[in-house]
Amino acid sequence: MKHLYLLSFFILIFALSAFLSADYPNLLGLENDDKYLSKAENLVNQILTETALEVESLDKIKVSGEMVSMPGGIVKTMGLSFNSYEKLSKEEIRKKTVQLAEKLLQNINSNKEIPPFLAKSPFTINEIEISIYNHDQQGNWPYDPEIGNAHFNRGKITYSTYDPDKKFGNKNEFVESYEEALLIVQNGSQSQKEKAD
């Protein structure tokens, strides 16, 4: 009886390994050559997947979603959202947002096949979208005055704080231009508004 269970176990393992070895890339979403998608959609998936894997391998943040606007097959915007589990300060979340936006922009503009499908070629920082949802190591949201979310869209970063007494919505929002954020990151200083506070 013991040998029968052992034999059944090995047959199951063999069958699963044969299945997974053939379909493993599809299960992880790494296979980007879907025959039902257009060439533009496959290229967008490829760029976003490569960027996500690259960022996750270098950083302690995890990809939580993709953002794409491509009406009629023409790509207007591309973006990624991330979850951080190390409770970032405003300076850290600003720096990561700028770095992630630059990395995605670089990956889009270095792809030789995507330009015919872009609304604007080369893409600019204004066509990039990045969100970082800030958590502590246990997955809890930080509350005001700490930053709960940074969202980069249309050349501006919006930092949101959460109120522990409100289930939905933000307590405060602070907006700065990409240029101001980039300057702060490059100079390692605070914004004029932060200095005043």
N, CA and C of each residue as an Amber inpcrd file, in Angstrom:
protein
   591
   0.8270000  -1.2000000   0.0000000   0.0000000   0.0000000   0.0000000
   0.8720000   1.2650000   0.0000000   1.9410000   1.2080000   0.8100000
   2.8440000   2.3490000   0.9000000   3.4790000   2.6420000  -0.4630000
   3.8280000   1.5700000  -1.1860000   4.4460000   1.7370000  -2.5020000
   3.4600000   2.3300000  -3.5060000   2.1890000   1.9990000  -3.3700000
   1.1690000   2.5360000  -4.2680000   1.0300000   4.0520000  -4.0830000
   1.0320000   4.5070000  -2.8320000   0.9660000   5.9420000  -2.5520000
   2.2020000   6.6560000  -3.0970000   3.3460000   6.0470000  -2.8940000
   4.5880000   6.6300000  -3.3720000   4.6010000   6.7290000  -4.8970000
   4.1510000   5.6720000  -5.5690000   4.0740000   5.6710000  -7.0250000
   3.0890000   6.7380000  -7.5150000   1.9410000   6.8390000  -6.8550000
   0.9420000   7.8560000  -7.2190000   1.5060000   9.2650000  -7.0480000
   2.2410000   9.4610000  -5.9730000   2.8490000  10.7630000  -5.7070000
   3.8240000  11.1480000  -6.8200000   4.6920000  10.2160000  -7.2230000
   5.6690000  10.4980000  -8.2790000   5.0020000  10.7390000  -9.6290000
   3.9350000  10.0210000  -9.9130000   3.1940000  10.2460000 -11.1590000
   2.5830000  11.6460000 -11.1510000   2.0140000  12.0460000 -10.0270000
   1.4370000  13.3860000  -9.8960000   2.5110000  14.4640000 -10.0820000
   3.6550000  14.2900000  -9.4370000   4.7530000  15.2520000  -9.5650000
   5.2250000  15.3320000 -11.0170000   5.3610000  14.1820000 -11.6780000
   5.7900000  14.1520000 -13.0750000   4.7910000  14.8960000 -13.9640000
   3.4990000  14.6300000 -13.7530000   2.4610000  15.2780000 -14.5650000
   2.4640000  16.7920000 -14.3420000   2.5710000  17.2180000 -13.0850000
   2.6020000  18.6570000 -12.7840000   3.8380000  19.3220000 -13.3750000
   4.9900000  18.6760000 -13.2770000   6.2050000  19.2910000 -13.8140000
   6.1380000  19.4070000 -15.3320000   5.5430000  18.4230000 -15.9850000
   5.3920000  18.4990000 -17.4450000   4.4630000  19.6470000 -17.8220000
   3.3720000  19.8130000 -17.0750000   2.4260000  20.9000000 -17.3300000
   3.0700000  22.2550000 -17.0690000   3.7280000  22.3810000 -15.9140000
   4.3040000  23.6730000 -15.5440000   5.4680000  24.0690000 -16.4350000
   6.2700000  23.1100000 -16.8590000   7.4110000  23.4760000 -17.6960000
   6.9510000  24.0530000 -19.0280000   5.8130000  23.5860000 -19.5340000
   5.3050000  24.0920000 -20.8140000   4.5440000  25.3990000 -20.6510000
   3.8980000  25.5950000 -19.5180000   3.0150000  26.7450000 -19.3420000
   3.5020000  27.7370000 -18.2910000   4.6600000  27.5260000 -17.7190000
   5.1510000  28.3660000 -16.6360000   5.1800000  29.8560000 -16.9910000
   5.7160000  30.2580000 -18.1610000   5.7090000  31.6970000 -18.4830000
   4.3100000  32.2920000 -18.5370000   3.3370000  31.5380000 -19.0530000
   1.9640000  32.0450000 -19.1120000   1.3680000  32.2050000 -17.7290000
   1.6750000  31.2750000 -16.8240000   1.1280000  31.3520000 -15.4710000
   1.6220000  32.5920000 -14.7410000   2.8420000  32.9940000 -15.0040000
   3.4030000  34.1710000 -14.3480000   3.1370000  35.4630000 -15.1030000
   2.5300000  35.3700000 -16.2660000   2.2910000  36.5690000 -17.0600000
   3.5340000  37.0480000 -17.7800000   4.5340000  36.1630000 -17.9140000
   5.7760000  36.5630000 -18.5640000   5.7430000  36.3450000 -20.0650000
   4.8070000  35.5760000 -20.5330000   4.6880000  35.3140000 -21.9650000
   3.8320000  36.4210000 -22.5630000   4.4650000  37.2800000 -23.3480000
   3.7730000  38.4670000 -23.8430000   3.3770000  38.3780000 -25.3040000
   3.4170000  37.2010000 -25.8810000   3.0850000  37.0650000 -27.2900000
   1.7100000  36.4140000 -27.4230000   0.6980000  37.0750000 -26.9110000
  -0.6680000  36.5630000 -26.9480000  -1.2300000  36.7600000 -28.3520000
  -1.6860000  35.6740000 -28.9600000  -2.1680000  35.7550000 -30.3450000
  -3.4450000  36.5720000 -30.4840000  -4.1400000  36.8300000 -29.3780000
  -5.3870000  37.5930000 -29.4360000  -5.1660000  39.0920000 -29.2220000
  -3.9480000  39.4700000 -28.8780000  -3.6410000  40.8800000 -28.6670000
  -3.0000000  41.4630000 -29.9190000  -3.1830000  42.7560000 -30.0980000
  -2.5380000  43.4400000 -31.2250000  -1.0410000  43.5590000 -30.9380000
  -0.2840000  43.9120000 -31.9480000   1.1560000  44.1160000 -31.7660000
   1.4000000  45.2190000 -30.7370000   0.6160000  46.2900000 -30.7940000
   0.7700000  47.3920000 -29.8340000   0.5310000  46.9070000 -28.4100000
  -0.5230000  46.1080000 -28.2080000  -0.8210000  45.5920000 -26.8670000
   0.2900000  44.6810000 -26.3650000   0.8180000  43.8310000 -27.2390000
   1.9300000  42.9630000 -26.8470000   3.1690000  43.7730000 -26.4810000
   3.4540000  44.8300000 -27.2410000   4.6100000  45.6710000 -26.9380000
   4.4340000  46.4020000 -25.6060000   3.2370000  46.9180000 -25.3600000
   2.9530000  47.5860000 -24.0850000   3.1400000  46.6010000 -22.9380000
   2.5780000  45.4000000 -23.0700000   2.7370000  44.3750000 -22.0280000
   4.2070000  44.0430000 -21.8060000   4.9550000  43.9270000 -22.8900000
   6.3790000  43.6010000 -22.7910000   7.1330000  44.6900000 -22.0230000
   6.9050000  45.9370000 -22.3780000   7.6000000  47.0520000 -21.7250000
   7.2340000  47.1270000 -20.2440000   5.9420000  47.0300000 -19.9350000
   5.5150000  47.1170000 -18.5370000   6.0280000  45.9380000 -17.7220000
   5.9940000  44.7320000 -18.2880000   6.4790000  43.5450000 -17.5740000
   7.9760000  43.6410000 -17.3260000   8.7360000  44.0220000 -18.3440000
  10.1870000  44.1520000 -18.1810000  10.5280000  45.2070000 -17.1350000
   9.8360000  46.3280000 -17.1650000  10.0880000  47.3830000 -16.1830000
   9.7440000  46.8990000 -14.7840000   8.6010000  46.2370000 -14.6430000
   8.1710000  45.7350000 -13.3350000   9.1770000  44.7420000 -12.7650000
   9.6110000  43.7850000 -13.5770000  10.5710000  42.7820000 -13.1070000
  11.9060000  43.4210000 -12.7480000  12.3340000  44.3890000 -13.5360000
  13.5880000  45.0930000 -13.2760000  13.5210000  45.8460000 -11.9500000
  12.4300000  46.5610000 -11.7230000  12.2680000  47.3450000 -10.4960000
  12.1750000  46.4290000  -9.2820000  11.3670000  45.3720000  -9.3820000
  11.2020000  44.4620000  -8.2470000  12.5060000  43.7670000  -7.8760000
  13.3720000  43.5110000  -8.8510000  14.6300000  42.8240000  -8.5550000
  15.6200000  43.7460000  -7.8430000  15.4530000  45.0460000  -7.9740000
  16.3880000  46.0040000  -7.3900000  15.8550000  46.6980000  -6.1450000
  14.5670000  46.6300000  -5.9060000  13.9520000  47.4440000  -4.8680000
  13.0430000  46.6050000  -3.9860000  12.6370000  47.1750000  -2.8660000
  11.7470000  46.4760000  -1.9350000  10.2910000  46.8490000  -2.1650000
   9.9330000  47.1130000  -3.3990000   8.5430000  47.4110000  -3.7120000
   8.0180000  46.3690000  -4.6840000   6.7170000  46.1530000  -4.6340000
   6.0790000  45.1390000  -5.4670000   5.0700000  45.7960000  -6.3960000
   5.0560000  45.3430000  -7.6300000   4.0950000  45.8590000  -8.6060000
   2.6970000  45.4110000  -8.2110000   1.7510000  46.3400000  -8.2540000
   0.3650000  45.9970000  -7.9150000  -0.5920000  46.2330000  -9.0790000
  -0.1220000  46.8530000 -10.1670000  -1.0160000  47.0610000 -11.2990000
  -0.3600000  47.8140000 -12.4380000  -1.0710000  47.8230000 -13.5550000
  -0.6350000  48.5380000 -14.7520000  -1.6880000  49.5670000 -15.1240000
  -1.2470000  50.6670000 -15.7290000  -2.1600000  51.7120000 -16.1870000
  -1.8070000  52.0350000 -17.6320000  -2.7710000  51.8810000 -18.5240000
  -2.5300000  52.1470000 -19.9420000  -3.7550000  52.8370000 -20.5240000
  -3.5140000  53.8710000 -21.3120000  -4.5740000  54.5010000 -22.0870000
  -4.1750000  54.3660000 -23.5470000  -4.9450000  53.5570000 -24.2970000
  -4.6330000  53.3910000 -25.7190000  -5.8920000  53.2700000 -26.5550000
  -6.6520000  54.3770000 -26.6450000  -7.8570000  54.3520000 -27.4750000
  -7.5090000  54.1460000 -28.9450000  -8.2100000  53.2340000 -29.5760000
  -7.9640000  52.9610000 -30.9900000  -6.6050000  52.3500000 -31.2680000
  -5.9480000  51.7940000 -30.2400000  -4.6460000  51.1630000 -30.4240000
  -3.4680000  52.1130000 -30.3650000  -3.7210000  53.4010000 -30.1080000
  -2.6470000  54.3920000 -29.9950000  -2.3930000  54.6630000 -28.5130000
  -1.1490000  54.4640000 -28.0730000  -0.7950000  54.5780000 -26.6550000
  -0.6390000  56.0440000 -26.2750000  -1.5260000  56.5110000 -25.3730000
  -1.4550000  57.8940000 -24.8840000  -0.6750000  57.9830000 -23.5770000
  -0.9000000  57.0290000 -22.6690000  -0.1740000  56.9990000 -21.3990000
   0.1230000  55.5550000 -21.0200000   1.1880000  55.3920000 -20.2280000
   1.5430000  54.0870000 -19.6700000   1.9970000  54.2990000 -18.2400000
   1.6760000  53.3290000 -17.3800000   2.1000000  53.4670000 -15.9980000
   2.0620000  52.1730000 -15.2280000   2.6240000  52.2340000 -14.0320000
   2.6510000  51.1040000 -13.1110000   2.3030000  51.6010000 -11.7180000
   1.6810000  50.7300000 -10.9330000   1.4540000  51.0470000  -9.5220000
   2.2060000  50.0260000  -8.6760000   2.6370000  50.4810000  -7.5030000
   3.4860000  49.6760000  -6.6310000   2.9880000  49.7440000  -5.1960000
   3.3050000  48.7060000  -4.4390000   3.1170000  48.6940000  -2.9950000
   4.4940000  48.6670000  -2.3500000   4.7140000  49.5710000  -1.4050000
   5.9510000  49.5860000  -0.6280000   5.6240000  49.0890000   0.7680000
   6.4800000  48.2440000   1.3120000   6.2600000  47.7110000   2.6530000
   7.4080000  48.0940000   3.5800000   7.8910000  49.3200000   3.4220000
   8.9440000  49.8030000   4.3090000   8.6580000  51.2140000   4.8350000
   7.4210000  51.6690000   4.7270000   6.9650000  52.9710000   5.2390000
   7.9430000  54.0920000   4.8820000   7.8120000  54.5640000   3.6750000
   8.6990000  55.5820000   3.1260000   8.3430000  56.9780000   3.6340000
   9.3630000  57.7890000   3.8620000   9.1460000  59.2020000   4.1910000
   8.7590000  59.9330000   2.9080000   8.3610000  61.1800000   3.0330000
   7.9960000  61.9560000   1.8420000   9.1970000  62.0850000   0.9010000
  10.3810000  62.2910000   1.4630000  11.5850000  62.4070000   0.6360000
  11.8610000  61.1010000  -0.1070000  11.7160000  59.9700000   0.5860000
  11.9770000  58.6660000  -0.0350000  10.9420000  58.3370000  -1.1110000
   9.6750000  58.6140000  -0.8150000   8.6250000  58.2940000  -1.7930000
   8.7380000  59.2170000  -3.0140000   9.1570000  60.4580000  -2.8060000
   9.3980000  61.3830000  -3.9260000  10.5220000  60.8350000  -4.8040000
  11.6250000  60.4400000  -4.1770000  12.7760000  59.9230000  -4.9240000
  12.4020000  58.6700000  -5.7150000  11.6770000  57.7390000  -5.0900000
  11.2640000  56.5140000  -5.7870000  10.3120000  56.8300000  -6.9390000
   9.4000000  57.7560000  -6.7310000   8.4530000  58.1190000  -7.7860000
   9.1920000  58.6810000  -8.9990000  10.1330000  59.5750000  -8.7620000
  10.9280000  60.1580000  -9.8510000  11.7350000  59.0680000 -10.5530000
  12.3940000  58.2000000  -9.7800000  13.2080000  57.1300000 -10.3730000
  12.3630000  56.1740000 -11.2080000  11.2030000  55.7880000 -10.6910000
  10.3350000  54.8520000 -11.4080000   9.7870000  55.4750000 -12.6910000
   9.4080000  56.7390000 -12.6280000   8.9110000  57.4280000 -13.8260000
  10.0090000  57.5000000 -14.8850000  11.2260000  57.8350000 -14.4710000
  12.3560000  57.9170000 -15.4030000  12.6760000  56.5480000 -16.0020000
  12.6380000  55.4930000 -15.1900000  12.9410000  54.1410000 -15.6580000
  11.9210000  53.6950000 -16.6960000  10.6320000  53.8950000 -16.4190000
   9.5980000  53.5040000 -17.3770000   9.7340000  54.3100000 -18.6670000
   9.9610000  55.6040000 -18.5490000  10.1400000  56.4500000 -19.7330000
  11.3290000  55.9730000 -20.5730000  12.4210000  55.6490000 -19.9160000
  13.6110000  55.1480000 -20.6180000  13.2950000  53.8380000 -21.3490000
  12.5860000  52.9230000 -20.6950000  12.2630000  51.6370000 -21.3160000
  11.3120000  51.7940000 -22.5050000  10.4010000  52.7360000 -22.4200000
   9.4890000  52.9840000 -23.5490000  10.2740000  53.5440000 -24.7320000
  11.0560000  54.5770000 -24.4730000  11.7570000  55.2620000 -25.5630000
  12.9220000  54.4650000 -26.1390000  13.4050000  53.4530000 -25.4160000
  14.4910000  52.6270000 -25.9600000  13.9550000  51.4370000 -26.7580000
  12.6350000  51.2130000 -26.7210000  12.0350000  50.1280000 -27.4990000
  11.8900000  50.5890000 -28.9480000  12.5130000  49.8770000 -29.8570000
  12.5490000  50.2820000 -31.2720000  11.2340000  50.0290000 -32.0080000
  10.3790000  49.1400000 -31.4740000   9.1510000  48.7710000 -32.1840000
   7.9260000  49.5920000 -31.7910000   7.9470000  50.2400000 -30.6390000
   6.7440000  50.9010000 -30.1190000   6.4350000  52.2610000 -30.7580000
   7.3970000  53.0410000 -31.2870000   7.0790000  54.3970000 -31.7650000
   5.8650000  54.5360000 -32.6800000   5.6150000  53.6310000 -33.6430000
   4.4310000  53.8260000 -34.4910000   3.1040000  53.7610000 -33.7300000
   3.1350000  53.1930000 -32.5260000   1.9100000  53.0290000 -31.7500000
   1.7590000  54.0830000 -30.6500000   2.7050000  55.0000000 -30.5460000
   2.6590000  56.0440000 -29.5240000   1.9720000  57.2940000 -30.0580000
   1.1380000  57.9150000 -29.2350000   0.4900000  59.1710000 -29.6190000
   1.5360000  60.2640000 -29.8000000   2.6160000  60.1780000 -29.0270000
   3.7100000  61.1420000 -29.1040000   5.0120000  60.3540000 -29.0190000
   5.8800000  60.5540000 -29.9980000   7.1500000  59.8360000 -29.9870000
   8.2850000  60.8230000 -30.2030000   9.2750000  60.8700000 -29.3220000
   9.3850000  60.0210000 -28.1440000   8.3890000  60.4360000 -27.0610000
   8.0810000  59.4710000 -26.1820000   7.2210000  59.7430000 -25.0370000
   7.9200000  60.7610000 -24.1460000   7.1390000  61.5730000 -23.4430000
   7.7110000  62.4970000 -22.4630000   7.2400000  62.0760000 -21.0780000
   7.7810000  62.7170000 -20.0900000   7.4190000  62.4000000 -18.7070000
   5.9280000  62.6460000 -18.4600000   5.3000000  63.5120000 -19.2580000
   3.8730000  63.8130000 -19.0850000   2.9640000  62.6600000 -19.4920000
   3.4900000  61.6780000 -20.2030000   2.6870000  60.5160000 -20.6060000
   2.9010000  59.3170000 -19.6760000   3.6490000  59.5170000 -18.6020000
   3.9600000  58.4450000 -17.6490000   3.0770000  58.5990000 -16.4160000
   2.6670000  57.4650000 -15.8630000   1.8620000  57.4660000 -14.6360000
   2.4620000  56.4530000 -13.6610000   2.6760000  56.8750000 -12.4160000
   3.2430000  56.0090000 -11.3740000   2.4580000  56.2420000 -10.0900000
   2.0950000  55.1540000  -9.4070000   1.4950000  55.2480000  -8.0750000
   2.2940000  54.3770000  -7.1220000   2.5460000  54.8970000  -5.9280000
   3.1820000  54.1060000  -4.8720000   2.2770000  54.1710000  -3.6510000
   1.8080000  53.0000000  -3.2220000   0.9920000  52.8810000  -2.0180000
   1.9230000  52.5030000  -0.8810000   1.9760000  53.3430000   0.1300000
   2.9360000  53.2300000   1.2190000   2.3460000  52.4200000   2.3760000
   3.0740000  51.4130000   2.8470000   2.6570000  50.5900000   3.9840000
   3.8580000  50.3740000   4.8960000   3.5820000  49.9400000   6.1290000
   4.6820000  49.4870000   6.9730000   4.9200000  48.0000000   6.6960000
   5.8400000  47.3780000   7.4220000   6.2000000  45.9840000   7.1520000
   5.0480000  45.0130000   7.3990000   4.0720000  45.4040000   8.1980000
   2.9070000  44.5540000   8.4440000   1.7780000  44.8150000   7.4470000
   1.9710000  45.7490000   6.5350000   0.9600000  46.0490000   5.5270000
  -0.0410000  47.1110000   5.9440000   0.2150000  47.8130000   7.0490000
  -0.6900000  48.8640000   7.5290000  -0.3800000  50.1970000   6.8510000
  -1.4490000  50.9850000   6.6230000  -1.2830000  52.3210000   6.0530000
  -0.7130000  53.2570000   7.1100000   0.1650000  54.1800000   6.7160000
   0.5650000  55.2320000   7.6500000  -0.4990000  56.3330000   7.6470000
  -0.6540000  56.9950000   8.7680000  -1.6490000  58.0590000   8.8720000
  -0.9810000  59.4240000   8.8980000  -1.7890000  60.4510000   8.6010000
  -1.3400000  61.8300000   8.5880000  -0.5290000  62.1120000   9.8520000
   0.6320000  62.7190000   9.7570000   1.1900000  63.4780000   8.6450000
   2.0500000  62.6540000   7.6720000   2.1940000  61.3470000   7.9020000
   2.9970000  60.5300000   6.9880000   2.2480000  60.3020000   5.6780000
   2.9890000  60.1100000   4.6050000   2.4120000  59.9460000   3.2650000
   1.8890000  58.5240000   3.0880000   0.6300000  58.4150000   2.6580000
   0.0200000  57.1140000   2.3970000   0.1160000  56.7110000   0.9390000
   0.1580000  57.7010000   0.0380000   0.1710000  57.4180000  -1.3910000
   0.8180000  58.5750000  -2.1360000   1.6040000  58.2190000  -3.1520000
   2.1260000  59.2200000  -4.0900000   1.6570000  58.8050000  -5.4720000
   1.0520000  59.7410000  -6.1950000   0.5520000  59.4380000  -7.5370000
   1.1120000  60.4670000  -8.5070000   1.8420000  59.9690000  -9.5040000
   2.4290000  60.8250000 -10.5320000   1.5980000  60.7030000 -11.7910000
   1.1050000  61.8440000 -12.2890000   0.2500000  61.8560000 -13.4690000
   0.3140000  63.2450000 -14.0970000   0.4530000  63.2890000 -15.4250000
   0.4580000  64.5480000 -16.1800000   1.4780000  65.5590000 -15.6530000
   2.6410000  65.0480000 -15.2720000   3.7180000  65.9350000 -14.8580000
   3.6260000  66.4590000 -13.4440000   2.7440000  65.8930000 -12.6170000
   2.6030000  66.3430000 -11.2270000   2.5610000  65.1410000 -10.2900000
   3.1360000  65.3230000  -9.0970000   3.0610000  64.2930000  -8.0570000
   2.1030000  64.7880000  -6.9870000   1.1110000  63.9630000  -6.6780000
   0.1700000  64.2590000  -5.5970000   0.4710000  63.3120000  -4.4460000
   0.7800000  63.8790000  -3.2830000   1.0330000  63.0980000  -2.0720000
  -0.2290000  63.1540000  -1.2250000  -0.7110000  62.0020000  -0.7920000
  -1.9390000  61.9480000   0.0040000  -1.6500000  61.3630000   1.3770000
  -2.3260000  61.9150000   2.3880000  -2.2510000  61.3500000   3.7370000
  -3.6300000  60.8240000   4.1110000  -3.6500000  59.8700000   5.0250000
  -4.9070000  59.2400000   5.4320000  -5.2530000  59.6020000   6.8670000
  -6.5450000  59.6870000   7.1210000  -7.0800000  59.9960000   8.4410000
  -7.5150000  58.6910000   9.0980000  -7.0160000  58.3770000  10.3080000
  -7.4070000  57.1220000  10.9570000  -8.8980000  57.0620000  11.3010000
  -9.5630000  58.2210000  11.3480000 -10.9870000  58.2530000  11.6950000
 -11.9030000  58.1560000  10.4810000 -11.3360000  58.2300000   9.2720000
 -12.1360000  58.1310000   8.0460000 -11.7990000  56.8260000   7.3370000
 -12.8310000  56.0970000   6.9560000 -12.5940000  54.8370000   6.2580000
 -12.1300000  55.0730000   4.8250000 -12.6960000  56.0630000   4.1580000
 -12.3450000  56.3670000   2.7730000 -11.9560000  57.8330000   2.6510000
 -11.1830000  58.1360000   1.6370000 -10.8010000  59.5230000   1.3810000
  -9.4770000  59.8830000   2.0210000  -8.9930000  61.0440000   1.6600000
  -7.7070000  61.5250000   2.1470000  -7.9120000  62.6300000   3.1660000
  -6.9520000  62.7660000   4.0580000  -6.9940000  63.8750000   4.9980000
  -6.3810000  65.1130000   4.3510000  -5.2080000  64.9420000   3.7570000
  -4.5210000  66.0580000   3.1080000  -3.9210000  65.6050000   1.7860000
  -3.7730000  66.5580000   0.8800000  -3.0820000  66.3100000  -0.3820000
  -2.1150000  67.4540000  -0.6400000  -0.9320000  67.0880000  -1.1230000
   0.0860000  68.0610000  -1.4780000   0.5090000  67.7710000  -2.9070000
   0.5920000  68.8020000  -3.7300000   0.9390000  68.6190000  -5.1410000
   2.2120000  69.3970000  -5.4480000   3.1080000  68.7560000  -6.2140000
   4.2780000  69.4600000  -6.7230000   4.5280000  69.0180000  -8.1570000
   5.1190000  69.8860000  -8.9340000   5.4080000  69.5580000 -10.3290000
   6.5570000  68.5590000 -10.3840000   6.6280000  67.8570000 -11.4960000
   7.7260000  66.9150000 -11.6980000   9.0650000  67.6530000 -11.6570000
   9.1160000  68.8350000 -12.2650000  10.3530000  69.6030000 -12.3050000
  10.8240000  69.9490000 -10.8950000   9.8840000  70.3660000 -10.0300000
  10.2490000  70.6840000  -8.6520000  10.7260000  69.4310000  -7.9270000
  10.0120000  68.3170000  -8.1020000  10.4070000  67.0610000  -7.4540000
  11.7820000  66.6120000  -7.9290000  12.0240000  66.7020000  -9.2320000
  13.3160000  66.3040000  -9.7950000  14.4390000  67.1650000  -9.2310000
  14.2080000  68.4600000  -9.1490000  15.2040000  69.3790000  -8.5970000
  15.5030000  69.0440000  -7.1360000  14.4670000  68.7630000  -6.3610000
  14.6450000  68.4020000  -4.9510000  15.4500000  67.1150000  -4.8370000
  15.1170000  66.1160000  -5.6540000  15.8370000  64.8370000  -5.6220000
  17.2990000  65.0470000  -6.0160000  17.5350000  65.8200000  -7.0640000
  18.9080000  66.0520000  -7.5300000  19.7350000  66.8410000  -6.5230000
  19.1130000  67.8090000  -5.8570000  19.8320000  68.6500000  -4.8960000
  19.8070000  68.0880000  -3.4850000  18.9460000  67.1140000  -3.2450000
  18.8500000  66.5330000  -1.9130000  18.2990000  67.4890000  -0.8790000
  17.5060000  68.4640000  -1.3090000  16.9400000  69.4350000  -0.3700000
  15.4260000  69.3130000  -0.3310000  14.8140000  70.1050000   0.5250000
  13.3610000  70.1100000   0.6520000  12.7640000  71.1990000  -0.2260000
  11.4600000  71.0570000  -0.4900000  10.7700000  72.0940000  -1.2500000
  10.6100000  73.3380000  -0.3840000  10.3210000  74.4660000  -1.0210000
  10.1250000  75.7160000  -0.2940000   8.9870000  75.5880000   0.7130000
   7.9150000  74.8900000   0.3260000   6.7670000  74.7260000   1.2140000
   7.1480000  73.8990000   2.4390000   7.9440000  72.8310000   2.2350000
   8.3640000  71.9930000   3.3570000   9.2630000  72.7670000   4.3120000
  10.1070000  73.6550000   3.7810000  10.9740000  74.4680000   4.6320000
  10.1490000  75.4140000   5.4900000   9.0450000  75.9280000   4.9350000
   8.1900000  76.8630000   5.6680000   7.4440000  76.1610000   6.8010000
   7.1420000  74.8600000   6.6120000   6.4010000  74.1080000   7.6410000
   7.2870000  73.7140000   8.7490000
